[in-house]
Coordinates of C-alpha atoms and ligand atoms in Angstrom, one line a residue:
M270 CA 12.7 3.3 15.5
P271 CA 15.9 3.3 13.0
A272 CA 16.8 -0.2 12.0
P273 CA 20.0 -0.5 10.0
W274 CA 18.9 -3.6 8.0
F275 CA 16.0 -1.6 6.4
P276 CA 18.3 0.9 4.6
L277 CA 16.0 2.9 2.1
L278 CA 13.2 3.6 4.8
A279 CA 15.4 3.2 7.8
S280 CA 14.6 7.0 9.1
S281 CA 10.9 6.2 9.1
V282 CA 10.4 2.5 10.0
T283 CA 7.1 2.4 11.7
S284 CA 5.6 0.4 14.6
P285 CA 2.0 -0.5 15.4
L286 CA 3.0 0.4 19.0
D287 CA 3.4 4.1 17.9
P288 CA -0.2 4.9 16.9
A289 CA -0.7 8.1 15.1
S290 CA -4.4 8.0 14.5
P291 CA -7.4 7.2 16.6
Q292 CA -7.9 4.0 14.6
A293 CA -4.3 2.7 15.4
G294 CA -4.7 3.8 18.7
Q295 CA -7.8 1.3 19.3
V296 CA -5.6 -1.4 17.6
S297 CA -2.5 -0.9 19.7
G298 CA -4.6 -0.4 22.9
V299 CA -6.4 -4.1 22.5
F300 CA -2.8 -5.5 21.5
I301 CA -1.0 -3.9 24.6
L302 CA -3.8 -5.1 26.9
T303 CA -4.0 -8.6 25.8
G304 CA -0.3 -8.7 25.6
A305 CA 0.0 -7.7 29.2
V306 CA -2.4 -10.2 30.2
M307 CA -0.7 -13.0 28.5
T308 CA 2.8 -11.9 30.1
V309 CA 1.3 -12.2 33.5
I310 CA -0.1 -15.7 32.6
L311 CA 3.3 -16.7 31.2
A312 CA 5.1 -15.5 34.2
L313 CA 2.9 -17.5 36.7
V314 CA 3.0 -20.6 34.4
C315 CA 6.8 -20.3 34.4
F316 CA 7.1 -19.5 38.2
W317 CA 5.0 -22.5 39.2
I318 CA 6.6 -25.0 36.8
G319 CA 10.2 -23.6 38.4
Y320 CA 8.9 -23.8 41.9
I321 CA 7.3 -27.5 41.6
L322 CA 10.5 -28.7 39.8
L323 CA 12.3 -27.6 42.8
R324 CA 10.3 -28.1 45.7
F325 CA 9.1 -31.8 44.7
R326 CA 12.3 -33.0 42.9
G327 CA 13.0 -36.7 43.7
R328 CA 15.9 -37.6 46.1
P329 CA 17.9 -40.8 46.1
G330 CA 15.8 -43.3 48.3
D331 CA 12.6 -41.7 47.9
A332 CA 9.4 -43.9 47.5
D333 CA 7.1 -43.8 44.4
P334 CA 4.7 -40.9 44.9
T335 CA 1.1 -41.6 45.0
P336 CA -0.9 -40.6 41.8
V337 CA -3.7 -38.1 42.4
Y338 CA -6.8 -38.5 40.1
G339 CA -10.1 -36.7 39.7
N340 CA -9.5 -33.1 41.2
K341 CA -12.8 -31.8 39.9
K342 CA -12.2 -28.3 41.4
L343 CA -8.7 -28.0 39.6
E344 CA -10.2 -29.4 36.2
Y345 CA -13.0 -27.0 36.2
T346 CA -10.5 -24.2 37.1
W347 CA -8.1 -24.9 34.3
T348 CA -10.9 -25.4 31.7
F349 CA -13.2 -22.5 32.5
L350 CA -10.8 -19.8 33.7
P351 CA -8.7 -19.9 30.2
L352 CA -12.0 -20.2 28.4
A353 CA -13.2 -17.0 30.0
I354 CA -9.9 -14.9 29.0
V355 CA -9.9 -16.4 25.5
T356 CA -13.7 -15.1 25.1
W357 CA -12.8 -11.9 26.8
F358 CA -9.9 -11.4 24.1
A359 CA -12.3 -12.3 21.2
I360 CA -14.9 -9.9 22.3
L361 CA -12.2 -6.8 22.7
G362 CA -10.8 -8.0 19.1
A363 CA -14.2 -8.0 17.4
Q364 CA -14.9 -4.7 19.2
V365 CA -12.0 -3.0 17.8
T366 CA -12.7 -4.6 14.5
I367 CA -15.7 -2.9 14.3
S368 CA -15.1 0.5 15.9
A369 CA -11.8 1.3 14.2
R370 CA -13.6 0.8 10.9
P371 CA -16.9 2.5 11.1
K372 CA -19.6 1.7 8.2
T373 CA -19.7 4.1 5.3
A374 CA -23.2 6.3 5.0
A375 CA -25.5 5.1 2.3
G376 CA -24.2 6.5 -1.0
Q377 CA -21.0 7.9 0.1
R378 CA -18.4 8.5 -2.1
P379 CA -14.7 7.4 -1.2
D380 CA -12.2 10.3 -0.8
V381 CA -9.3 8.2 -2.2
V382 CA -9.5 5.0 -4.0
V383 CA -6.2 2.7 -3.8
I384 CA -5.9 -0.1 -6.3
G385 CA -3.2 -2.8 -5.4
H386 CA -1.5 -4.1 -8.5
Q387 CA 1.6 -6.5 -8.4
W388 CA 3.7 -4.5 -7.3
W389 CA 2.7 -1.2 -6.8
W390 CA -0.3 1.1 -5.8
E391 CA -2.7 3.1 -8.0
I392 CA -4.1 5.9 -6.3
H393 CA -7.2 8.2 -7.4
Y394 CA -9.0 11.2 -6.1
P395 CA -12.4 10.9 -7.5
A396 CA -13.5 14.4 -6.7
S397 CA -10.6 15.9 -8.5
G398 CA -9.6 13.3 -11.1
V399 CA -6.1 13.5 -9.8
V400 CA -4.0 10.1 -10.2
T401 CA -0.9 9.2 -8.7
A402 CA 0.9 6.0 -7.3
N403 CA 2.6 4.7 -4.2
E404 CA 2.0 7.8 -2.1
V405 CA -1.2 8.7 -0.6
H406 CA -1.7 12.4 0.2
V407 CA -4.2 13.1 2.8
P408 CA -5.4 16.3 4.7
V409 CA -5.1 16.0 8.5
G410 CA -8.2 17.0 10.6
R411 CA -11.0 14.6 9.4
P412 CA -11.3 11.1 8.7
I413 CA -10.4 10.2 5.0
L414 CA -12.6 7.4 3.4
V415 CA -10.2 5.1 1.3
S416 CA -11.6 2.5 -1.0
L417 CA -9.6 -0.6 -1.2
Q418 CA -9.4 -2.6 -4.5
A419 CA -7.1 -4.9 -6.4
A420 CA -6.3 -5.4 -10.0
D421 CA -4.9 -8.8 -10.1
V422 CA -4.5 -10.9 -6.9
I423 CA -5.4 -10.3 -3.2
H424 CA -3.3 -7.5 -1.8
D425 CA -3.2 -5.9 1.7
F426 CA -3.2 -2.1 2.8
W427 CA -1.1 -1.7 6.0
V428 CA 0.3 1.3 7.3
P429 CA 0.7 0.4 10.9
Q430 CA 0.7 3.9 12.5
L431 CA -2.6 4.7 11.0
G432 CA -4.8 1.6 11.6
P433 CA -5.5 -1.9 11.1
K434 CA -4.7 -3.5 7.8
H435 CA -7.2 -4.6 5.2
D436 CA -7.3 -6.9 2.3
M437 CA -8.0 -5.9 -1.2
I438 CA -9.9 -8.2 -3.2
P439 CA -9.8 -8.5 -7.0
G440 CA -13.4 -7.9 -8.5
D441 CA -15.0 -6.5 -5.4
V442 CA -15.5 -2.9 -5.4
N443 CA -18.1 -3.0 -2.6
L444 CA -17.1 0.2 -0.5
D445 CA -18.8 -0.9 2.4
L446 CA -17.0 -3.8 2.8
N447 CA -13.6 -2.9 1.3
H448 CA -12.7 0.3 2.9
I449 CA -10.5 1.9 5.6
W450 CA -10.5 5.2 7.2
L451 CA -7.1 7.4 7.6
E452 CA -7.0 10.1 10.2
P453 CA -3.8 10.8 10.7
R454 CA -3.4 13.3 13.8
E455 CA -0.2 15.1 12.7
P456 CA 1.1 16.1 9.1
A457 CA 3.8 13.7 8.5
V458 CA 4.8 10.8 6.4
Y459 CA 3.7 7.2 7.4
D460 CA 5.0 4.2 5.8
G461 CA 3.4 1.0 5.1
A462 CA 3.4 -2.2 2.8
C463 CA 1.5 -4.7 1.1
A464 CA 0.6 -7.3 4.1
E465 CA -0.5 -10.2 2.0
F466 CA 2.0 -12.3 -0.1
C467 CA 1.2 -11.2 -3.9
G468 CA 4.1 -12.3 -5.9
N469 CA 8.0 -12.2 -6.2
S470 CA 8.2 -8.6 -5.9
H471 CA 5.8 -8.5 -2.7
A472 CA 8.5 -7.4 -0.4
W473 CA 8.9 -4.3 -2.4
M474 CA 5.4 -3.3 -2.4
R475 CA 5.7 -0.4 -0.1
I476 CA 3.3 2.6 0.4
R477 CA 3.6 5.8 2.1
V478 CA 0.8 8.2 3.4
V479 CA 1.7 11.7 3.3
A480 CA -0.5 13.8 5.9
Q481 CA -0.4 17.4 5.0
T482 CA -2.4 20.3 6.3
Q483 CA -5.4 21.1 4.2
A484 CA -3.8 24.0 2.6
D485 CA -0.7 21.9 1.5
F486 CA -2.9 19.2 0.4
D487 CA -4.9 21.3 -1.8
A488 CA -1.8 22.9 -3.3
W489 CA -0.5 19.3 -4.0
Q490 CA -3.6 18.4 -5.5
R491 CA -3.6 21.6 -8.0
T492 CA 0.1 20.7 -9.1
L493 CA -0.8 17.2 -9.9
G494 CA -3.9 18.2 -11.7
Q495 CA -1.9 20.0 -14.2
P496 CA -0.9 18.3 -17.6
L497 CA 2.8 18.2 -18.6
A498 CA 3.8 20.7 -21.2
A499 CA 5.4 19.7 -24.6
P500 CA 9.1 19.1 -24.1
S501 CA 11.1 22.3 -24.5
T502 CA 14.6 20.9 -24.5
A503 CA 16.3 18.7 -27.3
A504 CA 16.9 15.9 -25.0
A505 CA 13.5 15.8 -23.5
E506 CA 12.0 15.9 -27.3
V507 CA 14.3 12.7 -27.9
G508 CA 12.8 11.3 -24.7
M509 CA 9.1 11.9 -25.7
K510 CA 9.8 10.2 -29.3
A511 CA 11.6 7.2 -27.2
F512 CA 8.3 7.3 -25.0
E513 CA 6.2 7.0 -28.0
T514 CA 8.1 4.4 -29.7
N515 CA 8.8 2.0 -27.1
T516 CA 5.4 1.1 -26.1
C517 CA 5.9 2.9 -22.8
R518 CA 2.2 4.3 -23.3
N519 CA 0.7 0.8 -23.4
C520 CA 1.4 0.5 -19.8
H521 CA 1.5 4.2 -18.5
A522 CA -0.5 7.3 -18.1
L523 CA 0.8 10.7 -18.7
A524 CA -1.2 13.6 -18.7
G525 CA -0.6 16.0 -21.6
L526 CA 0.3 13.0 -23.8
P527 CA -2.9 12.0 -25.8
A528 CA -4.0 8.4 -25.3
A529 CA -1.4 7.8 -22.8
T530 CA -4.1 6.6 -20.1
A531 CA -2.9 2.9 -19.5
N532 CA -2.8 1.9 -15.8
V533 CA -0.6 -1.2 -16.2
G534 CA 2.3 0.7 -14.6
P535 CA 2.1 3.9 -12.5
D536 CA 1.0 7.2 -13.8
L537 CA 4.0 8.9 -14.7
T538 CA 2.7 12.6 -14.8
N539 CA 4.6 14.6 -12.1
L540 CA 6.8 11.4 -11.2
G541 CA 9.3 13.7 -9.8
D542 CA 6.9 14.6 -7.0
R543 CA 7.1 11.1 -5.2
S544 CA 9.5 10.2 -3.0
T545 CA 10.6 6.7 -4.4
L546 CA 10.6 4.8 -7.6
G547 CA 9.4 1.3 -7.8
A548 CA 7.0 1.3 -4.7
G549 CA 10.0 1.8 -2.4
V550 CA 12.9 0.1 -4.0
L551 CA 14.8 3.4 -4.9
P552 CA 14.9 6.8 -3.5
N553 CA 13.6 9.0 -6.1
S554 CA 16.1 11.2 -7.9
K555 CA 17.4 11.6 -11.5
E556 CA 20.0 9.4 -11.2
N557 CA 18.0 6.8 -9.9
L558 CA 15.3 7.3 -12.6
A559 CA 18.0 6.5 -15.2
K560 CA 19.1 3.6 -13.4
W561 CA 15.5 2.4 -13.3
L562 CA 14.9 2.8 -16.8
A563 CA 18.2 1.3 -17.9
D564 CA 17.0 -1.9 -16.2
P565 CA 13.9 -2.3 -14.0
Q566 CA 14.4 -5.9 -13.4
R567 CA 18.0 -5.5 -11.8
Y568 CA 16.2 -3.5 -9.1
K569 CA 12.9 -5.1 -8.9
P570 CA 13.3 -8.8 -10.0
G571 CA 10.1 -10.0 -11.5
C572 CA 8.3 -6.8 -11.9
Y573 CA 6.1 -6.1 -15.1
M574 CA 8.2 -3.4 -16.4
P575 CA 10.3 -4.9 -19.0
D576 CA 14.0 -4.0 -19.6
F577 CA 13.9 -2.0 -23.1
H578 CA 17.8 -2.0 -23.7
L579 CA 17.4 1.5 -24.4
S580 CA 20.3 3.7 -26.4
A581 CA 22.2 6.0 -24.3
A582 CA 20.5 9.0 -26.0
D583 CA 17.0 7.5 -25.4
L584 CA 17.8 6.8 -21.8
Q585 CA 19.2 10.4 -21.2
G586 CA 16.1 12.0 -23.1
L587 CA 13.6 9.8 -21.1
T588 CA 15.0 10.6 -18.0
E589 CA 14.9 14.3 -18.8
Y590 CA 11.3 14.3 -20.1
L591 CA 10.0 12.2 -17.3
W592 CA 11.7 13.7 -14.1
R593 CA 10.6 16.9 -12.8
K594 CA 9.4 18.3 -9.6
S595 CA 6.3 20.6 -9.6
G596 CA 7.3 24.1 -10.6
E597 CA 10.7 22.6 -11.7
G598 CA 12.1 21.7 -15.2
L599 CA 9.5 22.2 -18.0
P600 CA 6.9 24.6 -17.6
L601 CA 3.4 23.4 -16.7
Q602 CA 0.8 23.9 -19.3
G603 CA -1.7 26.7 -18.6
A604 CA -4.6 24.4 -17.9
A605 CA -7.0 25.4 -15.2
P606 CA -6.6 23.4 -11.9
P607 CA -9.4 21.2 -11.1
P608 CA -11.8 22.6 -8.5
M609 CA -11.2 21.7 -5.1
V610 CA -14.6 22.3 -3.2
P611 CA -14.0 19.5 -0.4
G612 CA -16.6 16.8 -1.1
G613 CA -18.8 18.9 -3.4
V614 CA -17.6 18.5 -7.1
P615 CA -18.9 16.4 -9.7
S616 CA -16.7 13.3 -10.1
A617 CA -13.9 13.1 -12.5
T618 CA -13.5 9.4 -12.4
P619 CA -16.3 7.3 -12.7
W620 CA -17.5 5.6 -9.3
P621 CA -17.5 2.7 -8.8
M622 CA -14.4 2.0 -10.6
Q623 CA -13.4 -1.4 -12.0
P624 CA -9.7 -1.8 -12.0
S625 CA -8.0 -3.5 -14.9
G626 CA -6.2 -6.5 -15.0
P627 CA -2.5 -7.5 -15.1
P628 CA -0.7 -6.9 -18.2
S629 CA -1.2 -9.9 -20.4
D630 CA 2.3 -9.7 -22.0
P631 CA 5.1 -7.9 -20.0
S632 CA 7.5 -8.3 -22.8
P633 CA 8.0 -5.4 -25.0
T634 CA 6.4 -5.2 -28.3
P635 CA 8.6 -4.1 -31.0
A636 CA 7.5 -0.6 -31.9
A637 CA 7.1 0.7 -35.5
P638 CA 9.1 4.0 -36.2
P639 CA 6.5 6.4 -36.7
S640 CA 7.7 7.5 -40.0
S641 CA 7.2 4.1 -41.5
V642 CA 3.5 4.4 -42.0
V643 CA 3.4 6.9 -44.6
G644 CA -0.1 8.0 -45.8
S645 CA -2.0 5.9 -43.4
P646 CA -3.5 7.3 -40.3
A647 CA -1.5 6.4 -37.3
A648 CA -2.7 3.2 -35.7
P649 CA -4.2 3.7 -32.5
P650 CA -2.1 2.7 -29.7
S651 CA -3.1 -0.5 -28.0
T652 CA -3.9 0.3 -24.5
S653 CA -4.0 -1.6 -21.3
P654 CA -6.4 -4.7 -21.2
A655 CA -10.0 -3.6 -21.3
P656 CA -11.8 -3.2 -17.6
A657 CA -12.7 -6.6 -16.9
P658 CA -16.1 -7.4 -15.4
P659 CA -15.7 -9.1 -11.8
S660 CA -16.8 -12.5 -13.2
A661 CA -13.9 -12.2 -15.8
A662 CA -11.2 -11.5 -13.4
P663 CA -8.2 -13.5 -12.8
G664 CA -9.1 -16.9 -11.4
G665 CA -12.7 -16.3 -12.3
S666 CA -13.8 -19.7 -13.0
R667 CA -15.5 -19.7 -9.7
Ligands
LIG725 CU1 0.5 -7.1 -2.7

């Protein structure tokens, strides 16, 4: 359903009335049924009002009509008939709410953990330890259990073609309450968005579900599990230095770069494998990456990535260093891919996870050039705020 006013994702604007999974099918089924019943009622009401207006209209010289009171039959009908219909709708809705989101088994682990941040999505695969952002890859053919969490404020996971929406509540990692099942029928790309107003860039908190065959999904996981190699070009070398000296690592993880493990911003390993930047704000390309790094606030006002006023050389270097598709650009380091036995490997990510809070200070801290601290051991990079226990979560004075 292309919509010209929605330029970036125009080719793939999705509708809940175009379900692509059993769960979404149930939701759209109840929506269409209730919509049809209400349309019939609306048509009847409009017809009767029109008929009565015409048939009983006043003519010049008519006497005043006699008022009619106390028609018990009519009053019972217009009280209990609507009540029955509304009750029926409520039961239908409750049934679908329950059946489209089956309970998890005792001790079950999620296949995917999605953590809402202002204004992007952190995505973990506990079995393999793979981390990515803004694009959930899932294999087709079986229901995928997704744990929903939030790092700062309430967000809401909604991919209309794949099922009901569900809130993500900060500090609440209870899998049984906060999960959703993704079960796309066909390999395809399904778009969604945060459906709970969560701050100024809420409208640019898009999410994508990329459904793949099991073989493609496994290949994707193996690619993402690979840490990046050391830079091999002069420009990328400059980029790596710029990454170190501009506090990028205080907010971003980058596999292959020691101690770059923060999750205030998206994991930047294999950044080029994602289709958008800034959770949907720009299509991903090398040119757009350079634009984003030059001034993130221009594209996503209010986002927690500061403008670093990078020099032209640093900008080019960082673009060179960060942007690559799997198998392209810099060679991958020879680390063994993570084992991908479905459901059966030891978890690389501790579960349950505790998402960290928002960045305490989104402004760039001045970075000391590495050469200035002669003789003293390099100071450990300050990392993202420590994982907060639920009671210390934002607004924790409950
Ligand atoms: Cu949100």
